Tab-separated table of C-alpha atoms in Angstrom:
chain	number	residue	atom	x	y	z
A	1	UNK	CA	-50.115	30.313	2.498
A	2	UNK	CA	-50.873	31.728	-0.952
A	3	UNK	CA	-52.978	29.428	-3.136
A	4	UNK	CA	-52.124	29.744	-6.825
A	5	UNK	CA	-54.103	28.206	-9.669
A	6	UNK	CA	-55.166	28.938	-13.230
A	7	UNK	CA	-57.180	31.909	-12.003
A	8	UNK	CA	-53.929	33.355	-10.653
A	9	UNK	CA	-52.385	32.986	-14.106
A	10	UNK	CA	-55.405	34.568	-15.775
A	11	UNK	CA	-55.306	37.533	-13.415
A	12	UNK	CA	-51.562	38.013	-14.007
A	13	UNK	CA	-52.028	38.009	-17.785
A	14	UNK	CA	-54.997	40.387	-17.666
A	15	UNK	CA	-52.879	42.796	-15.611
A	16	UNK	CA	-50.140	42.394	-18.208
A	17	UNK	CA	-52.638	43.255	-20.959
A	18	UNK	CA	-53.958	46.312	-19.123
A	19	UNK	CA	-50.505	47.781	-18.474
A	20	UNK	CA	-49.032	47.571	-21.970
A	21	UNK	CA	-49.790	49.176	-25.321
A	22	UNK	CA	-51.254	46.772	-27.876
A	23	UNK	CA	-51.484	48.827	-31.105
A	24	UNK	CA	-53.082	46.063	-33.153
A	25	UNK	CA	-55.603	45.138	-30.407
A	26	UNK	CA	-54.654	41.492	-30.677
A	27	UNK	CA	-54.682	40.893	-26.939
A	28	UNK	CA	-57.615	43.242	-26.411
A	29	UNK	CA	-59.812	41.177	-28.692
A	30	UNK	CA	-58.483	37.729	-27.852
A	31	UNK	CA	-57.604	37.748	-24.175
A	32	UNK	CA	-61.092	37.758	-22.677
A	33	UNK	CA	-62.644	35.979	-19.718
A	34	UNK	CA	-65.127	34.252	-22.015
A	35	UNK	CA	-62.438	31.878	-23.270
A	36	UNK	CA	-59.958	29.740	-21.398
A	37	UNK	CA	-56.626	31.386	-20.735
A	38	UNK	CA	-54.999	28.289	-22.228
A	39	UNK	CA	-56.516	29.198	-25.606
A	40	UNK	CA	-55.351	32.801	-25.661
A	41	UNK	CA	-52.981	34.003	-28.379
A	42	UNK	CA	-49.377	33.333	-27.384
A	43	UNK	CA	-50.361	31.306	-24.324
A	44	UNK	CA	-50.193	27.580	-23.766
A	45	UNK	CA	-50.717	25.426	-20.707
A	46	UNK	CA	-49.004	22.235	-19.641
A	47	UNK	CA	-51.259	19.205	-19.964
A	48	UNK	CA	-50.304	17.801	-16.570
A	49	UNK	CA	-51.273	20.633	-14.226
A	50	UNK	CA	-53.218	22.961	-16.580
A	51	UNK	CA	-51.173	26.030	-15.648
A	52	UNK	CA	-49.690	28.597	-18.035
A	53	UNK	CA	-46.306	27.270	-19.146
A	54	UNK	CA	-45.606	29.395	-22.235
A	55	UNK	CA	-46.011	33.096	-22.988
A	56	UNK	CA	-44.701	33.788	-26.484
A	57	UNK	CA	-45.612	37.184	-27.986
A	58	UNK	CA	-42.766	38.124	-30.378
A	59	UNK	CA	-43.066	40.624	-33.235
A	60	UNK	CA	-46.381	42.158	-32.118
A	61	UNK	CA	-45.323	45.814	-31.680
A	62	UNK	CA	-46.229	45.635	-27.994
A	63	UNK	CA	-44.901	48.521	-25.911
A	64	UNK	CA	-44.613	49.707	-22.345
A	65	UNK	CA	-42.849	48.407	-19.255
A	66	UNK	CA	-42.656	44.667	-18.636
A	67	UNK	CA	-45.197	44.341	-15.784
A	68	UNK	CA	-44.104	42.684	-12.526
A	69	UNK	CA	-47.297	40.598	-12.556
A	70	UNK	CA	-45.552	38.104	-14.840
A	71	UNK	CA	-43.747	36.950	-11.722
A	72	UNK	CA	-46.997	35.264	-10.627
A	73	UNK	CA	-46.900	32.806	-13.550
A	74	UNK	CA	-45.207	30.273	-11.320
A	75	UNK	CA	-45.332	27.396	-13.835
A	76	UNK	CA	-43.904	29.421	-16.728
A	77	UNK	CA	-41.230	27.579	-18.708
A	78	UNK	CA	-40.840	29.822	-21.775
A	79	UNK	CA	-41.064	33.634	-21.979
A	80	UNK	CA	-40.615	35.283	-25.385
A	81	UNK	CA	-41.356	39.009	-25.750
A	82	UNK	CA	-38.661	39.629	-28.362
A	83	UNK	CA	-38.847	42.118	-31.235
A	84	UNK	CA	-41.278	44.456	-29.499
A	85	UNK	CA	-40.968	47.933	-27.997
A	86	UNK	CA	-40.750	47.251	-24.272
A	87	UNK	CA	-38.658	49.715	-22.294
A	88	UNK	CA	-37.576	50.359	-18.728
A	89	UNK	CA	-36.014	47.930	-16.279
A	90	UNK	CA	-36.525	44.208	-16.070
A	91	UNK	CA	-38.811	43.464	-13.091
A	92	UNK	CA	-37.125	41.608	-10.248
A	93	UNK	CA	-40.252	39.480	-9.974
A	94	UNK	CA	-39.101	37.487	-12.999
A	95	UNK	CA	-36.505	36.006	-10.671
A	96	UNK	CA	-39.344	34.127	-8.935
A	97	UNK	CA	-40.045	31.999	-12.007
A	98	UNK	CA	-37.886	29.062	-10.987
A	99	UNK	CA	-39.254	26.786	-13.722
A	100	UNK	CA	-38.132	29.090	-16.546
A	101	UNK	CA	-35.937	27.470	-19.167
A	102	UNK	CA	-36.038	30.142	-21.885
A	103	UNK	CA	-35.956	33.939	-21.540
A	104	UNK	CA	-36.127	35.716	-24.910
A	105	UNK	CA	-36.351	39.505	-24.592
A	106	UNK	CA	-34.004	40.581	-27.381
A	107	UNK	CA	-34.640	43.522	-29.710
A	108	UNK	CA	-36.504	45.780	-27.298
A	109	UNK	CA	-35.511	49.004	-25.527
A	110	UNK	CA	-34.869	47.599	-22.063
A	111	UNK	CA	-32.377	49.422	-19.861
A	112	UNK	CA	-30.736	49.234	-16.463
A	113	UNK	CA	-29.078	46.265	-14.831
A	114	UNK	CA	-29.925	42.652	-15.391
A	115	UNK	CA	-31.355	41.773	-11.946
A	116	UNK	CA	-28.965	39.743	-9.817
A	117	UNK	CA	-31.886	37.516	-8.801
A	118	UNK	CA	-31.732	36.029	-12.299
A	119	UNK	CA	-28.794	34.077	-10.899
A	120	UNK	CA	-31.291	31.994	-8.939
A	121	UNK	CA	-33.017	30.698	-12.072
A	122	UNK	CA	-31.293	27.332	-12.045
A	123	UNK	CA	-33.245	25.797	-14.930
A	124	UNK	CA	-32.732	28.532	-17.517
A	125	UNK	CA	-30.995	27.116	-20.569
A	126	UNK	CA	-31.186	30.144	-22.872
A	127	UNK	CA	-30.994	33.832	-21.928
A	128	UNK	CA	-31.314	36.182	-24.906
A	129	UNK	CA	-31.296	39.919	-24.190
A	130	UNK	CA	-29.420	41.241	-27.206
A	131	UNK	CA	-30.153	44.612	-28.810
A	132	UNK	CA	-31.262	46.384	-25.659
A	133	UNK	CA	-29.578	48.936	-23.429
A	134	UNK	CA	-28.656	46.774	-20.455
A	135	UNK	CA	-25.631	47.348	-18.263
A	136	UNK	CA	-24.698	44.242	-16.283
A	137	UNK	CA	-24.400	40.485	-16.473
A	138	UNK	CA	-24.858	37.786	-13.858
A	139	UNK	CA	-24.222	34.080	-14.049
A	140	UNK	CA	-26.811	31.303	-14.177
A	141	UNK	CA	-25.130	27.925	-13.842
A	142	UNK	CA	-27.735	25.996	-15.860
A	143	UNK	CA	-27.333	28.169	-18.959
A	144	UNK	CA	-26.550	26.649	-22.333
A	145	UNK	CA	-26.804	29.971	-24.194
A	146	UNK	CA	-26.202	33.616	-23.273
A	147	UNK	CA	-27.068	36.188	-25.936
A	148	UNK	CA	-26.310	39.755	-24.832
A	149	UNK	CA	-24.958	41.311	-28.029
A	150	UNK	CA	-25.722	44.942	-28.896
A	151	UNK	CA	-26.193	46.287	-25.374
A	152	UNK	CA	-24.079	48.714	-23.364
A	153	UNK	CA	-22.501	46.079	-21.168
A	154	UNK	CA	-19.133	47.242	-19.887
A	155	UNK	CA	-16.329	46.366	-17.520
A	156	UNK	CA	-14.168	43.274	-17.657
A	157	UNK	CA	-15.288	39.676	-17.708
A	158	UNK	CA	-14.670	38.011	-14.337
A	159	UNK	CA	-11.736	35.620	-14.397
A	160	UNK	CA	-13.955	32.857	-13.027
A	161	UNK	CA	-16.860	33.474	-15.433
A	162	UNK	CA	-16.721	29.935	-16.779
A	163	UNK	CA	-16.513	28.413	-13.320
A	164	UNK	CA	-20.195	29.330	-12.957
A	165	UNK	CA	-21.173	28.355	-16.518
A	166	UNK	CA	-20.094	24.730	-16.901
A	167	UNK	CA	-22.818	23.883	-19.436
A	168	UNK	CA	-22.493	26.951	-21.649
A	169	UNK	CA	-22.486	26.203	-25.384
A	170	UNK	CA	-23.075	29.680	-26.849
A	171	UNK	CA	-21.775	33.018	-25.566
A	172	UNK	CA	-22.799	36.071	-27.603
A	173	UNK	CA	-21.269	39.237	-26.123
A	174	UNK	CA	-20.476	41.093	-29.353
A	175	UNK	CA	-21.007	44.838	-29.883
A	176	UNK	CA	-20.787	45.950	-26.268
A	177	UNK	CA	-18.236	47.947	-24.270
A	178	UNK	CA	-16.396	45.132	-22.511
A	179	UNK	CA	-12.728	45.830	-21.766
A	180	UNK	CA	-9.781	44.159	-20.095
A	181	UNK	CA	-8.352	40.823	-21.111
A	182	UNK	CA	-10.230	37.772	-22.289
A	183	UNK	CA	-10.070	35.524	-19.190
A	184	UNK	CA	-7.389	32.858	-19.458
A	185	UNK	CA	-9.843	30.516	-17.729
A	186	UNK	CA	-12.179	30.698	-20.748
A	187	UNK	CA	-11.386	27.033	-21.383
A	188	UNK	CA	-13.414	26.103	-18.287
A	189	UNK	CA	-16.464	26.686	-20.518
A	190	UNK	CA	-15.497	23.374	-22.038
A	191	UNK	CA	-18.829	22.889	-23.818
A	192	UNK	CA	-18.529	26.124	-25.824
A	193	UNK	CA	-19.366	25.843	-29.508
A	194	UNK	CA	-19.840	29.539	-30.322
A	195	UNK	CA	-17.741	32.302	-28.739
A	196	UNK	CA	-18.632	35.770	-30.031
A	197	UNK	CA	-16.666	38.627	-28.438
A	198	UNK	CA	-16.260	40.920	-31.449
A	199	UNK	CA	-16.681	44.716	-31.468
A	200	UNK	CA	-15.744	45.362	-27.845
A	201	UNK	CA	-12.647	46.839	-26.222
A	202	UNK	CA	-10.850	43.722	-25.103
A	203	UNK	CA	-7.080	44.164	-24.896
A	204	UNK	CA	-4.040	41.977	-24.424
A	205	UNK	CA	-3.471	38.873	-26.493
A	206	UNK	CA	-5.621	35.969	-27.605
A	207	UNK	CA	-5.343	33.540	-24.668
A	208	UNK	CA	-3.645	30.267	-25.517
A	209	UNK	CA	-6.246	28.468	-23.432
A	210	UNK	CA	-8.786	29.056	-26.216
A	211	UNK	CA	-7.096	26.117	-27.897
A	212	UNK	CA	-8.585	23.834	-25.235
A	213	UNK	CA	-12.158	24.564	-26.375
A	214	UNK	CA	-12.174	21.536	-28.619
A	215	UNK	CA	-15.921	21.745	-29.379
A	216	UNK	CA	-15.678	25.311	-30.671
A	217	UNK	CA	-17.198	25.875	-34.125
A	218	UNK	CA	-17.411	29.679	-34.287
A	219	UNK	CA	-14.852	32.165	-32.922
A	220	UNK	CA	-15.469	35.891	-33.460
A	221	UNK	CA	-12.796	38.133	-31.910
A	222	UNK	CA	-12.517	40.991	-34.427
A	223	UNK	CA	-12.889	44.683	-33.725
A	224	UNK	CA	-11.119	44.637	-30.354
A	225	UNK	CA	-7.753	45.955	-29.170
A	226	UNK	CA	-6.090	42.564	-29.172
A	227	UNK	CA	-2.446	42.348	-30.179
A	228	UNK	CA	0.389	39.871	-30.367
A	229	UNK	CA	0.585	36.683	-32.384
A	230	UNK	CA	-2.187	34.245	-33.173
A	231	UNK	CA	-1.480	31.385	-30.741
A	232	UNK	CA	-0.550	28.094	-32.364
A	233	UNK	CA	-3.043	26.406	-30.036
A	234	UNK	CA	-5.777	27.597	-32.419
A	235	UNK	CA	-4.790	24.544	-34.433
A	236	UNK	CA	-6.305	22.300	-31.749
A	237	UNK	CA	-9.836	23.472	-32.591
A	238	UNK	CA	-10.565	20.705	-35.062
A	239	UNK	CA	-14.299	21.506	-35.197
A	240	UNK	CA	-13.763	25.213	-35.936
A	241	UNK	CA	-15.699	26.520	-38.948
A	242	UNK	CA	-15.302	30.307	-38.596
A	243	UNK	CA	-12.219	32.141	-37.307
A	244	UNK	CA	-12.708	35.912	-37.487
A	245	UNK	CA	-10.007	38.126	-35.969
A	246	UNK	CA	-10.176	41.202	-38.202
A	247	UNK	CA	-9.484	44.886	-37.484
A	248	UNK	CA	-6.983	44.430	-34.662
A	249	UNK	CA	-3.216	44.619	-34.103
A	250	UNK	CA	-2.191	41.012	-34.569
A	251	UNK	CA	1.384	40.404	-35.727
A	252	UNK	CA	3.607	37.543	-36.739
A	253	UNK	CA	2.890	34.784	-39.228
A	254	UNK	CA	-0.288	32.825	-39.706
A	255	UNK	CA	0.437	29.787	-37.510
A	256	UNK	CA	1.088	26.610	-39.462
A	257	UNK	CA	-1.235	24.771	-37.083
A	258	UNK	CA	-4.231	26.578	-38.568
A	259	UNK	CA	-3.856	24.235	-41.521
A	260	UNK	CA	-4.973	21.396	-39.234
A	261	UNK	CA	-8.476	22.844	-39.358
A	262	UNK	CA	-10.058	21.013	-42.266
A	263	UNK	CA	-13.552	22.093	-41.117
A	264	UNK	CA	-12.784	25.801	-41.540
A	265	UNK	CA	-15.187	27.641	-43.828
A	266	UNK	CA	-13.986	31.188	-43.139
A	267	UNK	CA	-10.661	32.765	-42.180
A	268	UNK	CA	-10.880	36.521	-41.654
A	269	UNK	CA	-7.678	38.320	-40.641
A	270	UNK	CA	-8.494	41.549	-42.505
A	271	UNK	CA	-6.663	44.692	-41.356
A	272	UNK	CA	-3.988	43.447	-38.979
A	273	UNK	CA	-0.206	43.288	-39.274
A	274	UNK	CA	0.084	39.570	-39.899
A	275	UNK	CA	3.232	38.851	-41.908
A	276	UNK	CA	5.106	36.093	-43.667
A	277	UNK	CA	3.941	34.215	-46.709
A	278	UNK	CA	0.497	32.836	-47.395
A	279	UNK	CA	0.946	29.128	-46.529
A	280	UNK	CA	1.789	27.077	-49.604
A	281	UNK	CA	-0.435	24.262	-48.335
A	282	UNK	CA	-3.448	26.496	-47.676
A	283	UNK	CA	-5.485	23.851	-49.496
A	284	UNK	CA	-5.338	21.737	-46.330
A	285	UNK	CA	-8.320	23.859	-45.237
A	286	UNK	CA	-10.317	22.004	-47.842
A	287	UNK	CA	-13.757	23.344	-46.870
A	288	UNK	CA	-12.785	27.007	-47.018
A	289	UNK	CA	-15.435	29.295	-48.530
A	290	UNK	CA	-14.054	32.717	-47.566
A	291	UNK	CA	-10.407	33.754	-47.254
A	292	UNK	CA	-9.906	37.363	-46.152
A	293	UNK	CA	-6.272	38.412	-45.630
A	294	UNK	CA	-6.343	41.976	-47.017
A	295	UNK	CA	-4.550	44.885	-45.336
A	296	UNK	CA	-1.780	42.902	-43.670
A	297	UNK	CA	1.929	42.451	-44.316
A	298	UNK	CA	1.926	39.179	-46.208
A	299	UNK	CA	4.698	38.774	-48.771
A	300	UNK	CA	5.803	36.193	-51.289
A	301	UNK	CA	3.432	34.816	-53.905
A	302	UNK	CA	-0.154	33.702	-54.240
A	303	UNK	CA	0.228	29.943	-53.677
A	304	UNK	CA	-0.817	27.739	-56.574
A	305	UNK	CA	-2.472	25.389	-54.089
A	306	UNK	CA	-5.213	27.968	-53.590
A	307	UNK	CA	-6.691	26.552	-56.785
A	308	UNK	CA	-7.494	23.318	-54.925
A	309	UNK	CA	-9.985	25.042	-52.617
A	310	UNK	CA	-12.946	24.033	-54.729
A	311	UNK	CA	-15.555	25.459	-52.327
A	312	UNK	CA	-14.009	28.926	-52.190
A	313	UNK	CA	-16.498	31.736	-52.921
A	314	UNK	CA	-14.621	34.857	-51.786
A	315	UNK	CA	-10.894	35.711	-51.911
A	316	UNK	CA	-9.576	38.965	-50.437
A	317	UNK	CA	-5.779	39.188	-50.611
A	318	UNK	CA	-5.267	42.841	-51.542
A	319	UNK	CA	-3.155	45.513	-49.860
A	320	UNK	CA	-0.291	43.205	-48.978
A	321	UNK	CA	3.274	42.938	-50.288
A	322	UNK	CA	2.499	39.935	-52.465
A	323	UNK	CA	4.189	39.753	-55.880
A	324	UNK	CA	4.457	37.507	-58.911
A	325	UNK	CA	1.767	36.346	-61.307
A	326	UNK	CA	-1.819	35.387	-60.631
A	327	UNK	CA	-1.620	31.579	-60.727
A	328	UNK	CA	-3.590	29.940	-63.509
A	329	UNK	CA	-4.942	27.494	-60.925
A	330	UNK	CA	-7.374	30.241	-59.884
A	331	UNK	CA	-9.415	29.024	-62.832
A	332	UNK	CA	-10.287	25.849	-60.902
A	333	UNK	CA	-12.399	27.760	-58.367
A	334	UNK	CA	-15.726	27.334	-60.105
A	335	UNK	CA	-17.715	28.590	-57.083
A	336	UNK	CA	-15.758	31.852	-56.837
A	337	UNK	CA	-17.888	35.012	-56.716
A	338	UNK	CA	-15.440	37.675	-55.482
A	339	UNK	CA	-11.741	37.863	-56.398
A	340	UNK	CA	-9.865	40.798	-54.867
A	341	UNK	CA	-6.076	41.105	-55.262
A	342	UNK	CA	-5.846	44.881	-55.511
A	343	UNK	CA	-2.958	47.171	-54.616
A	344	UNK	CA	-0.057	44.726	-54.596
A	345	UNK	CA	2.918	43.962	-56.860
A	346	UNK	CA	1.379	41.428	-59.189
A	347	UNK	CA	2.772	41.140	-62.718
A	348	UNK	CA	1.992	39.291	-65.922
A	349	UNK	CA	-1.287	38.848	-67.764
A	350	UNK	CA	-4.732	38.054	-66.469
A	351	UNK	CA	-4.689	34.244	-66.684
A	352	UNK	CA	-7.010	32.933	-69.374
A	353	UNK	CA	-8.311	30.351	-66.906
A	354	UNK	CA	-10.089	33.068	-64.936
A	355	UNK	CA	-12.738	33.049	-67.640
A	356	UNK	CA	-13.785	29.578	-66.517
A	357	UNK	CA	-15.283	31.222	-63.440
A	358	UNK	CA	-18.806	31.850	-64.618
A	359	UNK	CA	-20.016	32.570	-61.063
A	360	UNK	CA	-17.734	35.609	-60.714
A	361	UNK	CA	-19.553	38.817	-59.795
A	362	UNK	CA	-16.681	41.066	-58.673
A	363	UNK	CA	-13.038	41.307	-59.801
A	364	UNK	CA	-10.623	43.792	-58.207
A	365	UNK	CA	-7.187	43.844	-59.871
A	366	UNK	CA	-6.424	47.554	-59.702
A	367	UNK	CA	-3.127	49.107	-58.612
A	368	UNK	CA	-0.804	46.277	-59.620
A	369	UNK	CA	1.683	45.854	-62.478
A	370	UNK	CA	-0.416	43.515	-64.586
A	371	UNK	CA	0.242	43.624	-68.316
A	372	UNK	CA	-0.898	42.236	-71.637
A	373	UNK	CA	-4.269	42.768	-73.244
A	374	UNK	CA	-7.732	42.424	-71.793
A	375	UNK	CA	-9.115	39.151	-73.206
A	376	UNK	CA	-11.788	39.475	-75.878
A	377	UNK	CA	-14.154	37.020	-74.207
A	378	UNK	CA	-14.359	38.852	-70.903
A	379	UNK	CA	-18.043	39.722	-71.221
A	380	UNK	CA	-19.226	36.538	-72.871
A	381	UNK	CA	-17.536	34.262	-70.346
A	382	UNK	CA	-18.188	36.234	-67.164
A	383	UNK	CA	-21.836	36.944	-67.813
A	384	UNK	CA	-22.631	37.451	-64.095
A	385	UNK	CA	-19.936	40.079	-63.656
A	386	UNK	CA	-21.089	43.231	-61.848
A	387	UNK	CA	-17.760	44.874	-60.928
A	388	UNK	CA	-14.551	44.862	-62.998
A	389	UNK	CA	-11.927	47.185	-61.510
A	390	UNK	CA	-8.601	46.907	-63.348
A	391	UNK	CA	-7.272	50.484	-63.398
A	392	UNK	CA	-3.670	51.481	-62.605
A	393	UNK	CA	-1.974	48.543	-64.286
A	394	UNK	CA	0.182	48.161	-67.425
A	395	UNK	CA	-2.436	46.764	-69.777
A	396	UNK	CA	-1.998	47.446	-73.496
A	397	UNK	CA	-3.943	46.982	-76.712
A	398	UNK	CA	-7.611	47.720	-77.247
A	399	UNK	CA	-10.647	47.341	-75.088
A	400	UNK	CA	-12.565	44.263	-76.259
A	401	UNK	CA	-15.259	45.252	-78.705
A	402	UNK	CA	-17.839	43.259	-76.769
A	403	UNK	CA	-17.124	44.803	-73.385
A	404	UNK	CA	-20.091	47.037	-73.910
A	405	UNK	CA	-22.574	44.496	-75.217
A	406	UNK	CA	-24.689	45.170	-72.219
A	407	UNK	CA	-28.135	45.408	-73.781
A	408	UNK	CA	-30.628	47.953	-72.507
A	409	UNK	CA	-30.238	50.292	-69.569
A	410	UNK	CA	-32.325	48.688	-66.788
A	411	UNK	CA	-35.231	50.742	-65.438
A	412	UNK	CA	-33.992	49.944	-61.897
A	413	UNK	CA	-31.274	52.545	-62.445
A	414	UNK	CA	-33.862	55.023	-61.187
A	415	UNK	CA	-33.365	53.560	-57.705
A	416	UNK	CA	-29.858	55.077	-57.540
A	417	UNK	CA	-31.069	58.168	-55.705
A	418	UNK	CA	-27.527	59.419	-54.968
A	419	UNK	CA	-26.193	59.033	-58.521
A	420	UNK	CA	-24.342	62.141	-59.752
A	421	UNK	CA	-22.589	60.956	-62.939
A	422	UNK	CA	-23.753	58.435	-65.540
A	423	UNK	CA	-20.913	57.957	-68.032
A	424	UNK	CA	-21.268	55.067	-70.508
A	425	UNK	CA	-19.896	55.973	-73.963
A	426	UNK	CA	-19.291	53.394	-76.713
A	427	UNK	CA	-21.163	50.688	-74.817
A	428	UNK	CA	-23.440	49.369	-77.605
A	429	UNK	CA	-26.422	50.138	-75.399
A	430	UNK	CA	-29.792	50.036	-77.091
A	431	UNK	CA	-33.458	50.686	-76.413
A	432	UNK	CA	-35.135	53.552	-74.597
A	433	UNK	CA	-33.389	55.610	-71.965
A	434	UNK	CA	-35.521	54.865	-68.868
A	435	UNK	CA	-37.597	57.874	-67.897
A	436	UNK	CA	-36.754	57.102	-64.239
A	437	UNK	CA	-33.246	58.468	-64.873
A	438	UNK	CA	-34.663	61.962	-65.102
A	439	UNK	CA	-36.216	61.645	-61.648
A	440	UNK	CA	-32.807	61.321	-59.986
A	441	UNK	CA	-32.478	64.784	-58.469
A	442	UNK	CA	-28.775	64.369	-57.632
A	443	UNK	CA	-27.790	63.576	-61.244
A	444	UNK	CA	-25.437	66.227	-62.677
A	445	UNK	CA	-23.955	64.603	-65.796
A	446	UNK	CA	-25.412	62.137	-68.300
A	447	UNK	CA	-22.885	61.111	-70.971
A	448	UNK	CA	-24.097	58.312	-73.270
A	449	UNK	CA	-22.561	59.050	-76.712
A	450	UNK	CA	-22.001	56.488	-79.451
A	451	UNK	CA	-24.682	54.062	-78.382
A	452	UNK	CA	-27.958	53.105	-80.019
A	453	UNK	CA	-30.296	54.707	-77.533
A	454	UNK	CA	-33.520	56.603	-78.003
A	455	UNK	CA	-35.602	58.751	-75.707
A	456	UNK	CA	-39.328	59.245	-75.451
A	457	UNK	CA	-40.204	62.943	-75.253
A	458	UNK	CA	-43.658	63.068	-73.731
A	459	UNK	CA	-45.785	66.089	-74.615
A	460	UNK	CA	-48.666	66.878	-72.275
């Protein structure tokens, strides 16, 4: 019989210290036998049995292989070595730590398979191994969270994956190499609140069974090879806040049932082949903050009801077959920061109400058939504006005289290390030309005529 006590824990941690690289000498100076192991940096002991229960050493630039001696910390509940430089395989000895509830090893350089013995860790609630180079996944029935994004995990998800994960609330598998279909039994993970499967190679269609995950708040599916229509069952997810299904091959209309989702904050269908009209009652999604429908096949008009989405901050509708005028109701969106309706068939003037939107930073109206003059108060009203792109339209008249009342050229322009052309004529600029401009080695053309600028010529 092996007797284990606090001395066992101390020995295991000293072996850990001796086998890793500690560039800042934090452990070298602090982990000494002259002080109790329970007082060491990153270590804590449970009050009941005075054994090491926590080893938390994130963000310390530690490097080397995770030593197998950690498997002797038999009372360990929490292990956090995240954001370090550990490499190599995970030691199988970690599978002996049957009291573990949290394993946090993300943002290292670990490789190889996740040991199958991890499946015996029945108390683990959170397993976070994202941003490594791992190549397999095994199930732990007690898990509430799995975070394995940004690895090289591949293959298909087992059809019965959720049968072994009845308590799972968060599943992060984004940015891997998973393929095959999303299991139709995904609804057996009935506690799921966050399902992140984006940037993989999943194929087939979005399973209708996803609509049974009634606790779901976040659904990221974009950047896969999914096709077909968005299932109407999505409308059952009454707690859903983010629905992101961009950069795929989805077709058909936006299901009317999506308007049941009053909790939605973001709809992202960018770059698909979704068709039909933008729903006239889009304002039913009353908490919407981001609406991204660009690069699809929507037709019809921009619905006036969009002006009722008072929390909206970003609108991306461009590169569709939408026509008609920009509705004046856009001027009600006082939180709007980005308004992009480029490359469509819009006509008529820029609505005067748009100048109510003092939070606007970016406007993209180019490549339409907009007409009329550019309003005189464009600069005074939209004082936060950073991007105004209105080329390739049918505008007439003069540029507003105040469009160039931009003050001095900021010295931060010297940070634009790739700048090749600086062209700002007739802009009413004043003050000194920042000397930092002349340090931009890539700059080929400076054209600043008809301003009120001066330059300091320094003579050494």
